Amino acid sequence: MSVLVYTESDKGILKKAALEAASYGKAIADAMGTSLIAITFKVSDASKLGNYGVDKVLNIESIDEFNAFIYADAIKQAVEKENSTLIVLSSSADSKYIAPLLAIGLNAGYVPNVVETPSNLNPFTVKRTAFTNKAYCNTEILTAVKIVGVSNNSFGLIENTGAAQIEAFSPILAESSTSVTSVDKANDKVTIADAEVVVSAGRGLKGPENWKMIEELADVLGAATACSKPVSDLGWRPHSEHVGQTGNL
Amino acid sequence: MKILVCISHVPDTTSKINFSDSGSKFDSNGVQYVINPNDEFGLTRAMWFKEKQNASIDVISVGGSETETTLRKALAIGADTAIRVNASTPDGLSVAKHLADVAKKGSYDLIITGRESIDYNGGMVPGMLAAILNANFVTNCISLEIEGTIATAVREIDGGKETLSTLLPLVIGAQKGLVEESDLRIPNMRGIMMARKKPLTVVNPESNNSATKSVSFEKPASRGDVKLVKADNIDELINLLHNEAKVI
């Protein structure tokens, strides 16, 4: 028995959401009296995970680009190798892409958008957001293997003093007929998914040319920029900045 | 090309969210139901494939007879036939399994679902459906082009977008951006009249599996009033950002 956490990275560096997922996984592993294992893909700073309670890291070097099917297959093999009964992921776009595939592969119950550690381990009960953050739903997972998606910025980072043992992991992977042909991403901006502070503006700014002050303020605060639905509909700002029911939460 | 568009019957975006039976059930009293907005973006893109590439569109929903008004609206928008799986749905896995049972028989080239429903926000149905069907899958999809059996899709990622090449059969999780709000279609009278004559088939569920159970609901604490600061009151703004929001 163990808890396994998928710790996501960008260009080989662990994301903040990965450290939060590890912190969350450590809290449950302690409650279950078991160890916490992390799986990483081509990460250069994996030892850092020890500071967030990870006992062992399985690092995969053989996969070059993100592919949800291949990642889900690799995580499934890690779960089977480590006899994990609980898998923790973040609420990033990639984690939410992987988790349902993994749930079917492992016959596991999956609860996303979880905001607290379990209120009960048996039956395993977690609190998640629902109705676009207008409510919480206490949800039981009924299966032997369980998957939890932690809502970003809900649990926080909890530092530990342990050291993680790093092990190379080489799962046997099938080919995929889906491949990434290009990525268009601003590397110097804080994303809404990772942000602790968001500066949001609406149509009152009169036009896209006035967004410079929002961007400057966000820059000073280390915040992400966001906008209302009409602003995104008008094309003043990209849809990825739209916060709300049909945008990002 | 055969397209299946999965439609979720959800409370209108402006609905007041309340719970009954000591917080164990969603209170649908006075709630208007609509096509899940993410599904409607997908249906609108499917209409484009119908008009430009001669695709056929089936729409499907899992639920009781109350979902038929929503399916009729999808028919009025332009879908050809509708299917309702007459089942209750305790969780996303059960929805995916019911959809997969029908999809397997239909040999669809493209299955479109919303990336998530706006009620439970689980976002798991499209991926689970793809995994059960062993189909390719792209979620958070903001662009989709199909030529022959090759699909080019754009996926929204944290802080940007990613272009993918994949093959049919394909499941996508649609969202705003796949089409714009201004592209959405309001059914006209002719469409509404024609929808009455289009076939709506009710099928019984073949499986009844769930992996999670919603035990109880609660509402978050009130967030308090929005604070408006006058444009010339910089001291107050600084004070609030420093002492209350603690961001500077």
PDB file of N, CA, C and O in Angstrom, chain A residues 127-195:
ATOM      1  N   LYS A 127     -14.151  16.439   0.182  1.00  0.00           N
ATOM      2  CA  LYS A 127     -15.001  17.590  -0.125  1.00  0.00           C
ATOM      3  C   LYS A 127     -14.500  18.221  -1.415  1.00  0.00           C
ATOM      4  O   LYS A 127     -13.306  18.512  -1.538  1.00  0.00           O
ATOM      5  N   ARG A 128     -15.382  18.417  -2.350  1.00  0.00           N
ATOM      6  CA  ARG A 128     -15.008  18.997  -3.647  1.00  0.00           C
ATOM      7  C   ARG A 128     -15.933  20.163  -3.976  1.00  0.00           C
ATOM      8  O   ARG A 128     -17.029  20.262  -3.428  1.00  0.00           O
ATOM      9  N   THR A 129     -15.490  21.024  -4.874  1.00  0.00           N
ATOM     10  CA  THR A 129     -16.375  22.104  -5.308  1.00  0.00           C
ATOM     11  C   THR A 129     -17.324  21.566  -6.383  1.00  0.00           C
ATOM     12  O   THR A 129     -17.018  20.602  -7.088  1.00  0.00           O
ATOM     13  N   ALA A 130     -18.480  22.202  -6.493  1.00  0.00           N
ATOM     14  CA  ALA A 130     -19.460  21.849  -7.527  1.00  0.00           C
ATOM     15  C   ALA A 130     -20.268  23.097  -7.852  1.00  0.00           C
ATOM     16  O   ALA A 130     -20.146  24.122  -7.163  1.00  0.00           O
ATOM     17  N   PHE A 131     -21.058  23.014  -8.880  1.00  0.00           N
ATOM     18  CA  PHE A 131     -21.898  24.133  -9.318  1.00  0.00           C
ATOM     19  C   PHE A 131     -21.075  25.419  -9.439  1.00  0.00           C
ATOM     20  O   PHE A 131     -21.444  26.465  -8.920  1.00  0.00           O
ATOM     21  N   THR A 132     -19.950  25.296 -10.131  1.00  0.00           N
ATOM     22  CA  THR A 132     -19.072  26.433 -10.411  1.00  0.00           C
ATOM     23  C   THR A 132     -18.767  27.223  -9.129  1.00  0.00           C
ATOM     24  O   THR A 132     -18.949  28.431  -9.060  1.00  0.00           O
ATOM     25  N   ASN A 133     -18.310  26.483  -8.130  1.00  0.00           N
ATOM     26  CA  ASN A 133     -17.906  27.061  -6.837  1.00  0.00           C
ATOM     27  C   ASN A 133     -19.057  27.660  -6.046  1.00  0.00           C
ATOM     28  O   ASN A 133     -18.820  28.365  -5.063  1.00  0.00           O
ATOM     29  N   LYS A 134     -20.301  27.376  -6.443  1.00  0.00           N
ATOM     30  CA  LYS A 134     -21.432  27.861  -5.649  1.00  0.00           C
ATOM     31  C   LYS A 134     -21.790  26.861  -4.552  1.00  0.00           C
ATOM     32  O   LYS A 134     -22.709  27.101  -3.777  1.00  0.00           O
ATOM     33  N   ALA A 135     -21.127  25.701  -4.535  1.00  0.00           N
ATOM     34  CA  ALA A 135     -21.430  24.684  -3.518  1.00  0.00           C
ATOM     35  C   ALA A 135     -20.245  23.745  -3.348  1.00  0.00           C
ATOM     36  O   ALA A 135     -19.333  23.707  -4.181  1.00  0.00           O
ATOM     37  N   TYR A 136     -20.284  23.015  -2.234  1.00  0.00           N
ATOM     38  CA  TYR A 136     -19.356  21.911  -2.025  1.00  0.00           C
ATOM     39  C   TYR A 136     -20.155  20.608  -2.020  1.00  0.00           C
ATOM     40  O   TYR A 136     -21.318  20.591  -1.601  1.00  0.00           O
ATOM     41  N   CYS A 137     -19.511  19.551  -2.453  1.00  0.00           N
ATOM     42  CA  CYS A 137     -20.153  18.238  -2.444  1.00  0.00           C
ATOM     43  C   CYS A 137     -19.231  17.273  -1.710  1.00  0.00           C
ATOM     44  O   CYS A 137     -18.070  17.114  -2.094  1.00  0.00           O
ATOM     45  N   ASN A 138     -19.732  16.672  -0.639  1.00  0.00           N
ATOM     46  CA  ASN A 138     -18.966  15.631   0.061  1.00  0.00           C
ATOM     47  C   ASN A 138     -19.182  14.320  -0.678  1.00  0.00           C
ATOM     48  O   ASN A 138     -20.325  13.879  -0.834  1.00  0.00           O
ATOM     49  N   THR A 139     -18.093  13.747  -1.155  1.00  0.00           N
ATOM     50  CA  THR A 139     -18.182  12.610  -2.078  1.00  0.00           C
ATOM     51  C   THR A 139     -17.405  11.408  -1.554  1.00  0.00           C
ATOM     52  O   THR A 139     -16.247  11.554  -1.137  1.00  0.00           O
ATOM     53  N   GLU A 140     -18.049  10.259  -1.588  1.00  0.00           N
ATOM     54  CA  GLU A 140     -17.371   9.011  -1.206  1.00  0.00           C
ATOM     55  C   GLU A 140     -16.800   8.341  -2.442  1.00  0.00           C
ATOM     56  O   GLU A 140     -17.446   8.310  -3.495  1.00  0.00           O
ATOM     57  N   ILE A 141     -15.592   7.795  -2.322  1.00  0.00           N
ATOM     58  CA  ILE A 141     -15.036   6.976  -3.404  1.00  0.00           C
ATOM     59  C   ILE A 141     -15.226   5.517  -2.996  1.00  0.00           C
ATOM     60  O   ILE A 141     -14.810   5.112  -1.909  1.00  0.00           O
ATOM     61  N   LEU A 142     -15.871   4.753  -3.885  1.00  0.00           N
ATOM     62  CA  LEU A 142     -16.326   3.415  -3.526  1.00  0.00           C
ATOM     63  C   LEU A 142     -15.353   2.308  -3.939  1.00  0.00           C
ATOM     64  O   LEU A 142     -15.533   1.164  -3.549  1.00  0.00           O
ATOM     65  N   THR A 143     -14.353   2.638  -4.760  1.00  0.00           N
ATOM     66  CA  THR A 143     -13.468   1.610  -5.317  1.00  0.00           C
ATOM     67  C   THR A 143     -12.225   1.390  -4.438  1.00  0.00           C
ATOM     68  O   THR A 143     -11.882   2.242  -3.619  1.00  0.00           O
ATOM     69  N   ALA A 144     -11.534   0.267  -4.684  1.00  0.00           N
ATOM     70  CA  ALA A 144     -10.336  -0.053  -3.899  1.00  0.00           C
ATOM     71  C   ALA A 144      -9.202   0.924  -4.213  1.00  0.00           C
ATOM     72  O   ALA A 144      -8.493   1.388  -3.324  1.00  0.00           O
ATOM     73  N   VAL A 145      -9.034   1.250  -5.510  1.00  0.00           N
ATOM     74  CA  VAL A 145      -8.028   2.243  -5.904  1.00  0.00           C
ATOM     75  C   VAL A 145      -8.754   3.570  -6.130  1.00  0.00           C
ATOM     76  O   VAL A 145      -9.804   3.600  -6.777  1.00  0.00           O
ATOM     77  N   LYS A 146      -8.174   4.627  -5.608  1.00  0.00           N
ATOM     78  CA  LYS A 146      -8.870   5.927  -5.620  1.00  0.00           C
ATOM     79  C   LYS A 146      -7.985   7.002  -6.246  1.00  0.00           C
ATOM     80  O   LYS A 146      -6.772   6.974  -6.062  1.00  0.00           O
ATOM     81  N   ILE A 147      -8.605   7.940  -6.946  1.00  0.00           N
ATOM     82  CA  ILE A 147      -7.864   9.068  -7.531  1.00  0.00           C
ATOM     83  C   ILE A 147      -8.486  10.373  -7.040  1.00  0.00           C
ATOM     84  O   ILE A 147      -9.706  10.552  -7.116  1.00  0.00           O
ATOM     85  N   VAL A 148      -7.619  11.264  -6.561  1.00  0.00           N
ATOM     86  CA  VAL A 148      -8.074  12.567  -6.069  1.00  0.00           C
ATOM     87  C   VAL A 148      -7.362  13.662  -6.861  1.00  0.00           C
ATOM     88  O   VAL A 148      -6.136  13.625  -7.011  1.00  0.00           O
ATOM     89  N   GLY A 149      -8.116  14.614  -7.387  1.00  0.00           N
ATOM     90  CA  GLY A 149      -7.542  15.803  -8.034  1.00  0.00           C
ATOM     91  C   GLY A 149      -7.659  16.965  -7.063  1.00  0.00           C
ATOM     92  O   GLY A 149      -8.778  17.360  -6.697  1.00  0.00           O
ATOM     93  N   VAL A 150      -6.534  17.498  -6.598  1.00  0.00           N
ATOM     94  CA  VAL A 150      -6.557  18.579  -5.601  1.00  0.00           C
ATOM     95  C   VAL A 150      -6.747  19.915  -6.303  1.00  0.00           C
ATOM     96  O   VAL A 150      -6.015  20.235  -7.250  1.00  0.00           O
ATOM     97  N   SER A 151      -7.692  20.684  -5.850  1.00  0.00           N
ATOM     98  CA  SER A 151      -7.929  22.018  -6.402  1.00  0.00           C
ATOM     99  C   SER A 151      -6.724  22.906  -6.123  1.00  0.00           C
ATOM    100  O   SER A 151      -6.241  22.963  -4.984  1.00  0.00           O
ATOM    101  N   ASN A 152      -6.213  23.587  -7.151  1.00  0.00           N
ATOM    102  CA  ASN A 152      -5.011  24.403  -6.969  1.00  0.00           C
ATOM    103  C   ASN A 152      -5.237  25.512  -5.938  1.00  0.00           C
ATOM    104  O   ASN A 152      -6.302  26.125  -5.886  1.00  0.00           O
ATOM    105  N   ASN A 153      -4.223  25.744  -5.111  1.00  0.00           N
ATOM    106  CA  ASN A 153      -4.246  26.774  -4.066  1.00  0.00           C
ATOM    107  C   ASN A 153      -5.272  26.522  -2.968  1.00  0.00           C
ATOM    108  O   ASN A 153      -5.644  27.438  -2.245  1.00  0.00           O
ATOM    109  N   SER A 154      -5.739  25.288  -2.819  1.00  0.00           N
ATOM    110  CA  SER A 154      -6.716  25.014  -1.760  1.00  0.00           C
ATOM    111  C   SER A 154      -6.040  24.469  -0.506  1.00  0.00           C
ATOM    112  O   SER A 154      -6.524  24.651   0.597  1.00  0.00           O
ATOM    113  N   PHE A 155      -4.910  23.799  -0.663  1.00  0.00           N
ATOM    114  CA  PHE A 155      -4.267  23.131   0.466  1.00  0.00           C
ATOM    115  C   PHE A 155      -2.989  23.837   0.895  1.00  0.00           C
ATOM    116  O   PHE A 155      -2.656  23.897   2.068  1.00  0.00           O
ATOM    117  N   GLY A 156      -2.292  24.405  -0.070  1.00  0.00           N
ATOM    118  CA  GLY A 156      -1.052  25.121   0.234  1.00  0.00           C
ATOM    119  C   GLY A 156       0.152  24.200   0.235  1.00  0.00           C
ATOM    120  O   GLY A 156       0.034  22.989   0.059  1.00  0.00           O
ATOM    121  N   LEU A 157       1.323  24.808   0.432  1.00  0.00           N
ATOM    122  CA  LEU A 157       2.575  24.041   0.462  1.00  0.00           C
ATOM    123  C   LEU A 157       2.959  23.787   1.915  1.00  0.00           C
ATOM    124  O   LEU A 157       3.014  24.718   2.708  1.00  0.00           O
ATOM    125  N   ILE A 158       3.197  22.522   2.258  1.00  0.00           N
ATOM    126  CA  ILE A 158       3.603  22.183   3.627  1.00  0.00           C
ATOM    127  C   ILE A 158       4.998  21.557   3.538  1.00  0.00           C
ATOM    128  O   ILE A 158       5.165  20.474   2.978  1.00  0.00           O
ATOM    129  N   GLU A 159       5.967  22.271   4.119  1.00  0.00           N
ATOM    130  CA  GLU A 159       7.337  21.767   4.031  1.00  0.00           C
ATOM    131  C   GLU A 159       7.601  20.680   5.069  1.00  0.00           C
ATOM    132  O   GLU A 159       7.035  20.690   6.158  1.00  0.00           O
ATOM    133  N   ASN A 160       8.447  19.733   4.681  1.00  0.00           N
ATOM    134  CA  ASN A 160       8.870  18.638   5.549  1.00  0.00           C
ATOM    135  C   ASN A 160      10.396  18.602   5.569  1.00  0.00           C
ATOM    136  O   ASN A 160      11.044  19.307   4.793  1.00  0.00           O
ATOM    137  N   THR A 161      10.959  17.754   6.394  1.00  0.00           N
ATOM    138  CA  THR A 161      12.427  17.730   6.471  1.00  0.00           C
ATOM    139  C   THR A 161      13.025  16.458   5.875  1.00  0.00           C
ATOM    140  O   THR A 161      14.217  16.235   5.979  1.00  0.00           O
ATOM    141  N   GLY A 162      12.214  15.627   5.252  1.00  0.00           N
ATOM    142  CA  GLY A 162      12.720  14.346   4.751  1.00  0.00           C
ATOM    143  C   GLY A 162      13.580  14.484   3.498  1.00  0.00           C
ATOM    144  O   GLY A 162      13.737  15.560   2.928  1.00  0.00           O
ATOM    145  N   ALA A 163      14.152  13.354   3.085  1.00  0.00           N
ATOM    146  CA  ALA A 163      14.916  13.304   1.830  1.00  0.00           C
ATOM    147  C   ALA A 163      14.281  12.243   0.941  1.00  0.00           C
ATOM    148  O   ALA A 163      13.885  11.174   1.418  1.00  0.00           O
ATOM    149  N   ALA A 164      14.170  12.555  -0.351  1.00  0.00           N
ATOM    150  CA  ALA A 164      13.541  11.601  -1.271  1.00  0.00           C
ATOM    151  C   ALA A 164      14.600  10.770  -1.979  1.00  0.00           C
ATOM    152  O   ALA A 164      15.603  11.296  -2.466  1.00  0.00           O
ATOM    153  N   GLN A 165      14.344   9.477  -2.046  1.00  0.00           N
ATOM    154  CA  GLN A 165      15.222   8.570  -2.804  1.00  0.00           C
ATOM    155  C   GLN A 165      14.775   8.646  -4.269  1.00  0.00           C
ATOM    156  O   GLN A 165      13.588   8.555  -4.561  1.00  0.00           O
ATOM    157  N   ILE A 166      15.716   8.864  -5.189  1.00  0.00           N
ATOM    158  CA  ILE A 166      15.333   9.026  -6.603  1.00  0.00           C
ATOM    159  C   ILE A 166      15.701   7.769  -7.389  1.00  0.00           C
ATOM    160  O   ILE A 166      16.832   7.290  -7.322  1.00  0.00           O
ATOM    161  N   GLU A 167      14.702   7.264  -8.099  1.00  0.00           N
ATOM    162  CA  GLU A 167      14.879   5.987  -8.813  1.00  0.00           C
ATOM    163  C   GLU A 167      14.481   6.199 -10.266  1.00  0.00           C
ATOM    164  O   GLU A 167      13.448   6.814 -10.545  1.00  0.00           O
ATOM    165  N   ALA A 168      15.286   5.703 -11.200  1.00  0.00           N
ATOM    166  CA  ALA A 168      14.906   5.781 -12.613  1.00  0.00           C
ATOM    167  C   ALA A 168      13.799   4.764 -12.870  1.00  0.00           C
ATOM    168  O   ALA A 168      13.862   3.640 -12.356  1.00  0.00           O
ATOM    169  N   PHE A 169      12.801   5.163 -13.633  1.00  0.00           N
ATOM    170  CA  PHE A 169      11.664   4.283 -13.912  1.00  0.00           C
ATOM    171  C   PHE A 169      11.463   4.225 -15.424  1.00  0.00           C
ATOM    172  O   PHE A 169      11.408   5.259 -16.087  1.00  0.00           O
ATOM    173  N   SER A 170      11.386   3.018 -15.970  1.00  0.00           N
ATOM    174  CA  SER A 170      11.259   2.856 -17.420  1.00  0.00           C
ATOM    175  C   SER A 170      10.060   1.978 -17.764  1.00  0.00           C
ATOM    176  O   SER A 170      10.204   0.775 -17.988  1.00  0.00           O
ATOM    177  N   PRO A 171       8.877   2.570 -17.786  1.00  0.00           N
ATOM    178  CA  PRO A 171       7.697   1.775 -18.137  1.00  0.00           C
ATOM    179  C   PRO A 171       7.737   1.353 -19.605  1.00  0.00           C
ATOM    180  O   PRO A 171       8.402   1.991 -20.429  1.00  0.00           O
ATOM    181  N   ILE A 172       7.036   0.284 -19.920  1.00  0.00           N
ATOM    182  CA  ILE A 172       6.936  -0.173 -21.314  1.00  0.00           C
ATOM    183  C   ILE A 172       5.703   0.494 -21.912  1.00  0.00           C
ATOM    184  O   ILE A 172       4.581   0.293 -21.420  1.00  0.00           O
ATOM    185  N   LEU A 173       5.934   1.315 -22.939  1.00  0.00           N
ATOM    186  CA  LEU A 173       4.835   2.157 -23.426  1.00  0.00           C
ATOM    187  C   LEU A 173       4.488   1.878 -24.875  1.00  0.00           C
ATOM    188  O   LEU A 173       5.372   1.655 -25.709  1.00  0.00           O
ATOM    189  N   ALA A 174       3.190   1.933 -25.168  1.00  0.00           N
ATOM    190  CA  ALA A 174       2.708   1.731 -26.537  1.00  0.00           C
ATOM    191  C   ALA A 174       2.846   3.034 -27.323  1.00  0.00           C
ATOM    192  O   ALA A 174       3.030   4.113 -26.749  1.00  0.00           O
ATOM    193  N   GLU A 175       2.761   2.947 -28.636  1.00  0.00           N
ATOM    194  CA  GLU A 175       2.749   4.139 -29.493  1.00  0.00           C
ATOM    195  C   GLU A 175       1.396   4.841 -29.335  1.00  0.00           C
ATOM    196  O   GLU A 175       0.398   4.207 -29.023  1.00  0.00           O
ATOM    197  N   SER A 176       1.376   6.137 -29.597  1.00  0.00           N
ATOM    198  CA  SER A 176       0.103   6.864 -29.590  1.00  0.00           C
ATOM    199  C   SER A 176      -0.107   7.498 -30.955  1.00  0.00           C
ATOM    200  O   SER A 176       0.850   7.958 -31.582  1.00  0.00           O
ATOM    201  N   SER A 177      -1.351   7.529 -31.410  1.00  0.00           N
ATOM    202  CA  SER A 177      -1.633   8.184 -32.700  1.00  0.00           C
ATOM    203  C   SER A 177      -1.955   9.662 -32.535  1.00  0.00           C
ATOM    204  O   SER A 177      -2.371  10.327 -33.469  1.00  0.00           O
ATOM    205  N   THR A 178      -1.770  10.187 -31.321  1.00  0.00           N
ATOM    206  CA  THR A 178      -1.948  11.618 -31.073  1.00  0.00           C
ATOM    207  C   THR A 178      -0.583  12.229 -30.788  1.00  0.00           C
ATOM    208  O   THR A 178       0.165  11.701 -29.965  1.00  0.00           O
ATOM    209  N   SER A 179      -0.246  13.310 -31.487  1.00  0.00           N
ATOM    210  CA  SER A 179       1.046  13.942 -31.208  1.00  0.00           C
ATOM    211  C   SER A 179       0.913  15.462 -31.225  1.00  0.00           C
ATOM    212  O   SER A 179       0.052  16.018 -31.913  1.00  0.00           O
ATOM    213  N   VAL A 180       1.774  16.109 -30.445  1.00  0.00           N
ATOM    214  CA  VAL A 180       1.771  17.578 -30.373  1.00  0.00           C
ATOM    215  C   VAL A 180       2.580  18.106 -31.545  1.00  0.00           C
ATOM    216  O   VAL A 180       3.717  17.687 -31.759  1.00  0.00           O
ATOM    217  N   THR A 181       2.005  19.034 -32.308  1.00  0.00           N
ATOM    218  CA  THR A 181       2.746  19.606 -33.433  1.00  0.00           C
ATOM    219  C   THR A 181       3.296  20.993 -33.116  1.00  0.00           C
ATOM    220  O   THR A 181       4.277  21.404 -33.700  1.00  0.00           O
ATOM    221  N   SER A 182       2.649  21.714 -32.197  1.00  0.00           N
ATOM    222  CA  SER A 182       3.212  23.004 -31.772  1.00  0.00           C
ATOM    223  C   SER A 182       2.615  23.432 -30.437  1.00  0.00           C
ATOM    224  O   SER A 182       1.508  23.021 -30.083  1.00  0.00           O
ATOM    225  N   VAL A 183       3.385  24.249 -29.708  1.00  0.00           N
ATOM    226  CA  VAL A 183       2.921  24.802 -28.430  1.00  0.00           C
ATOM    227  C   VAL A 183       3.118  26.306 -28.472  1.00  0.00           C
ATOM    228  O   VAL A 183       4.181  26.781 -28.868  1.00  0.00           O
ATOM    229  N   ASP A 184       2.089  27.037 -28.113  1.00  0.00           N
ATOM    230  CA  ASP A 184       2.151  28.495 -28.109  1.00  0.00           C
ATOM    231  C   ASP A 184       1.855  28.950 -26.677  1.00  0.00           C
ATOM    232  O   ASP A 184       0.717  28.900 -26.220  1.00  0.00           O
ATOM    233  N   LYS A 185       2.904  29.346 -25.970  1.00  0.00           N
ATOM    234  CA  LYS A 185       2.736  29.623 -24.551  1.00  0.00           C
ATOM    235  C   LYS A 185       3.636  30.776 -24.140  1.00  0.00           C
ATOM    236  O   LYS A 185       4.804  30.802 -24.519  1.00  0.00           O
ATOM    237  N   ALA A 186       3.086  31.719 -23.374  1.00  0.00           N
ATOM    238  CA  ALA A 186       3.909  32.816 -22.863  1.00  0.00           C
ATOM    239  C   ALA A 186       4.630  32.315 -21.622  1.00  0.00           C
ATOM    240  O   ALA A 186       4.000  31.928 -20.646  1.00  0.00           O
ATOM    241  N   ASN A 187       5.942  32.288 -21.665  1.00  0.00           N
ATOM    242  CA  ASN A 187       6.699  31.695 -20.565  1.00  0.00           C
ATOM    243  C   ASN A 187       6.911  32.641 -19.396  1.00  0.00           C
ATOM    244  O   ASN A 187       7.217  32.216 -18.302  1.00  0.00           O
ATOM    245  N   ASP A 188       6.731  33.940 -19.655  1.00  0.00           N
ATOM    246  CA  ASP A 188       7.063  34.897 -18.607  1.00  0.00           C
ATOM    247  C   ASP A 188       5.834  35.331 -17.798  1.00  0.00           C
ATOM    248  O   ASP A 188       5.920  36.221 -16.970  1.00  0.00           O
ATOM    249  N   LYS A 189       4.686  34.710 -18.050  1.00  0.00           N
ATOM    250  CA  LYS A 189       3.481  35.151 -17.352  1.00  0.00           C
ATOM    251  C   LYS A 189       3.017  34.108 -16.337  1.00  0.00           C
ATOM    252  O   LYS A 189       3.156  32.913 -16.555  1.00  0.00           O
ATOM    253  N   VAL A 190       2.447  34.600 -15.217  1.00  0.00           N
ATOM    254  CA  VAL A 190       1.844  33.700 -14.245  1.00  0.00           C
ATOM    255  C   VAL A 190       0.499  33.250 -14.823  1.00  0.00           C
ATOM    256  O   VAL A 190      -0.269  34.069 -15.311  1.00  0.00           O
ATOM    257  N   THR A 191       0.218  31.943 -14.808  1.00  0.00           N
ATOM    258  CA  THR A 191      -1.064  31.473 -15.335  1.00  0.00           C
ATOM    259  C   THR A 191      -2.125  31.519 -14.238  1.00  0.00           C
ATOM    260  O   THR A 191      -1.802  31.472 -13.051  1.00  0.00           O
ATOM    261  N   ILE A 192      -3.373  31.580 -14.668  1.00  0.00           N
ATOM    262  CA  ILE A 192      -4.471  31.611 -13.686  1.00  0.00           C
ATOM    263  C   ILE A 192      -4.426  30.353 -12.831  1.00  0.00           C
ATOM    264  O   ILE A 192      -4.687  30.385 -11.633  1.00  0.00           O
ATOM    265  N   ALA A 193      -4.070  29.222 -13.451  1.00  0.00           N
ATOM    266  CA  ALA A 193      -4.039  27.949 -12.716  1.00  0.00           C
ATOM    267  C   ALA A 193      -3.049  27.990 -11.561  1.00  0.00           C
ATOM    268  O   ALA A 193      -3.282  27.397 -10.512  1.00  0.00           O
ATOM    269  N   ASP A 194      -1.943  28.688 -11.742  1.00  0.00           N
ATOM    270  CA  ASP A 194      -0.901  28.720 -10.710  1.00  0.00           C
ATOM    271  C   ASP A 194      -1.001  29.920  -9.773  1.00  0.00           C
ATOM    272  O   ASP A 194      -0.348  29.964  -8.744  1.00  0.00           O
ATOM    273  N   ALA A 195      -1.813  30.899 -10.150  1.00  0.00           N
ATOM    274  CA  ALA A 195      -1.760  32.198  -9.468  1.00  0.00           C
ATOM    275  C   ALA A 195      -2.338  32.169  -8.064  1.00  0.00           C
ATOM    276  O   ALA A 195      -3.353  31.537  -7.813  1.00  0.00           O
TER     277      ALA A 195
END
